[in-house]
Amino acid sequence: DARVTQTPRHKVTEMGQEVTMRCQPILGHNTVFWYRQTMMQGLELLAYFRNRAPLDDSGMPKDRFSAEMPDATLATLKIQPSEPRDSAVYFCASGLVGQVNTEAFFGQGTRLTVV
Amino acid sequence: EDKVVQSPLSLVVHEGDTVTLNCSYEVTNFRSLLWYKQEKKAPTFLFMLTSSGIEKKSGRLSSILDKKELFSILNITATQTGDSAIYLCAGPFLSGTYKYIFGTGTRLKVLA
């Protein structure tokens, strides 16, 4: 049963610490998305990749957030330094986009709490 | 800038009621629109709509797209408490870009 896998599922950290979230997309999907969800803002698109190349990270605070895809099986989202306002659920999603488009399949999310 | 607006923001109904959720969008090059249901965890896919006027149906849920008026509706008939969730509308709107942008969602609560 193919699924998007995210780790860790929960993370509590102190302000100023570095946080790294990882995502394994579904094998064969060529597009990977990072979203942040809060009660106030809903699901915000932070960044997305096509064939491992970053296409758009305009939704991401550039000074502290970075997203990479070192290989086809791993995407990472890093926050350094973390701040309390970064507390949210971070979702990774993957999809197949091109001649045939699939929906975005979501991972279970990483619940981040910055104290 | 592409935009997705959902209404109402929240809705409380009783079991057995029928509800209609709305999604309107402003896009430059439309490709498709998606509906998701989110309970406690990750959003799960419901429908993908590409063509105007063709209803997609799954059990008590159905959805239709109007590309001329730029909106879609999601209908749920004979609601059950298990339908309580946030319903999200999204699209890969831009032709060739496929950036999935979500609306803020409609929070539905179905009372027994």
mmCIF file of N, CA, C and O in Angstrom, chain A residues 60-62 64-68 76-80:
data_model
loop_
_atom_site.group_PDB
_atom_site.id
_atom_site.type_symbol
_atom_site.label_atom_id
_atom_site.label_comp_id
_atom_site.label_asym_id
_atom_site.label_seq_id
_atom_site.Cartn_x
_atom_site.Cartn_y
_atom_site.Cartn_z
ATOM 1 N N MET A 60 7.539 30.305 1.763
ATOM 2 C CA MET A 60 8.389 29.946 2.883
ATOM 3 C C MET A 60 9.187 31.150 3.373
ATOM 4 O O MET A 60 9.753 31.866 2.549
ATOM 5 N N PRO A 61 9.248 31.360 4.701
ATOM 6 C CA PRO A 61 10.131 32.415 5.220
ATOM 7 C C PRO A 61 11.583 32.054 4.923
ATOM 8 O O PRO A 61 12.108 31.087 5.474
ATOM 9 N N LYS A 62 12.222 32.804 4.050
ATOM 10 C CA LYS A 62 13.530 32.410 3.536
ATOM 11 C C LYS A 62 14.636 32.487 4.567
ATOM 12 O O LYS A 62 15.641 31.770 4.459
ATOM 13 N N ARG A 64 14.758 31.567 7.633
ATOM 14 C CA ARG A 64 14.909 30.487 8.598
ATOM 15 C C ARG A 64 14.514 29.118 8.056
ATOM 16 O O ARG A 64 14.837 28.109 8.634
ATOM 17 N N PHE A 65 13.782 29.087 6.968
ATOM 18 C CA PHE A 65 13.299 27.820 6.417
ATOM 19 C C PHE A 65 14.107 27.448 5.176
ATOM 20 O O PHE A 65 14.468 28.317 4.374
ATOM 21 N N SER A 66 14.342 26.149 5.029
ATOM 22 C CA SER A 66 14.944 25.678 3.786
ATOM 23 C C SER A 66 14.359 24.295 3.467
ATOM 24 O O SER A 66 14.068 23.515 4.364
ATOM 25 N N ALA A 67 14.172 24.050 2.178
ATOM 26 C CA ALA A 67 13.640 22.766 1.728
ATOM 27 C C ALA A 67 14.568 22.215 0.664
ATOM 28 O O ALA A 67 15.029 22.952 -0.211
ATOM 29 N N GLU A 68 14.821 20.909 0.759
ATOM 30 C CA GLU A 68 15.708 20.262 -0.206
ATOM 31 C C GLU A 68 15.160 18.888 -0.557
ATOM 32 O O GLU A 68 14.327 18.320 0.169
ATOM 33 N N THR A 76 13.375 17.099 2.565
ATOM 34 C CA THR A 76 13.553 17.611 3.919
ATOM 35 C C THR A 76 13.095 19.057 4.014
ATOM 36 O O THR A 76 13.175 19.820 3.041
ATOM 37 N N LEU A 77 12.602 19.404 5.186
ATOM 38 C CA LEU A 77 12.250 20.785 5.502
ATOM 39 C C LEU A 77 12.947 21.121 6.811
ATOM 40 O O LEU A 77 12.773 20.419 7.803
ATOM 41 N N LYS A 78 13.740 22.182 6.771
ATOM 42 C CA LYS A 78 14.535 22.538 7.930
ATOM 43 C C LYS A 78 14.164 23.932 8.415
ATOM 44 O O LYS A 78 13.939 24.837 7.589
ATOM 45 N N ILE A 79 14.107 24.092 9.710
ATOM 46 C CA ILE A 79 13.871 25.409 10.308
ATOM 47 C C ILE A 79 15.035 25.683 11.252
ATOM 48 O O ILE A 79 15.336 24.893 12.143
ATOM 49 N N GLN A 80 15.709 26.804 11.008
ATOM 50 C CA GLN A 80 16.846 27.170 11.845
ATOM 51 C C GLN A 80 17.022 28.688 11.836
ATOM 52 O O GLN A 80 17.316 29.239 10.787
#
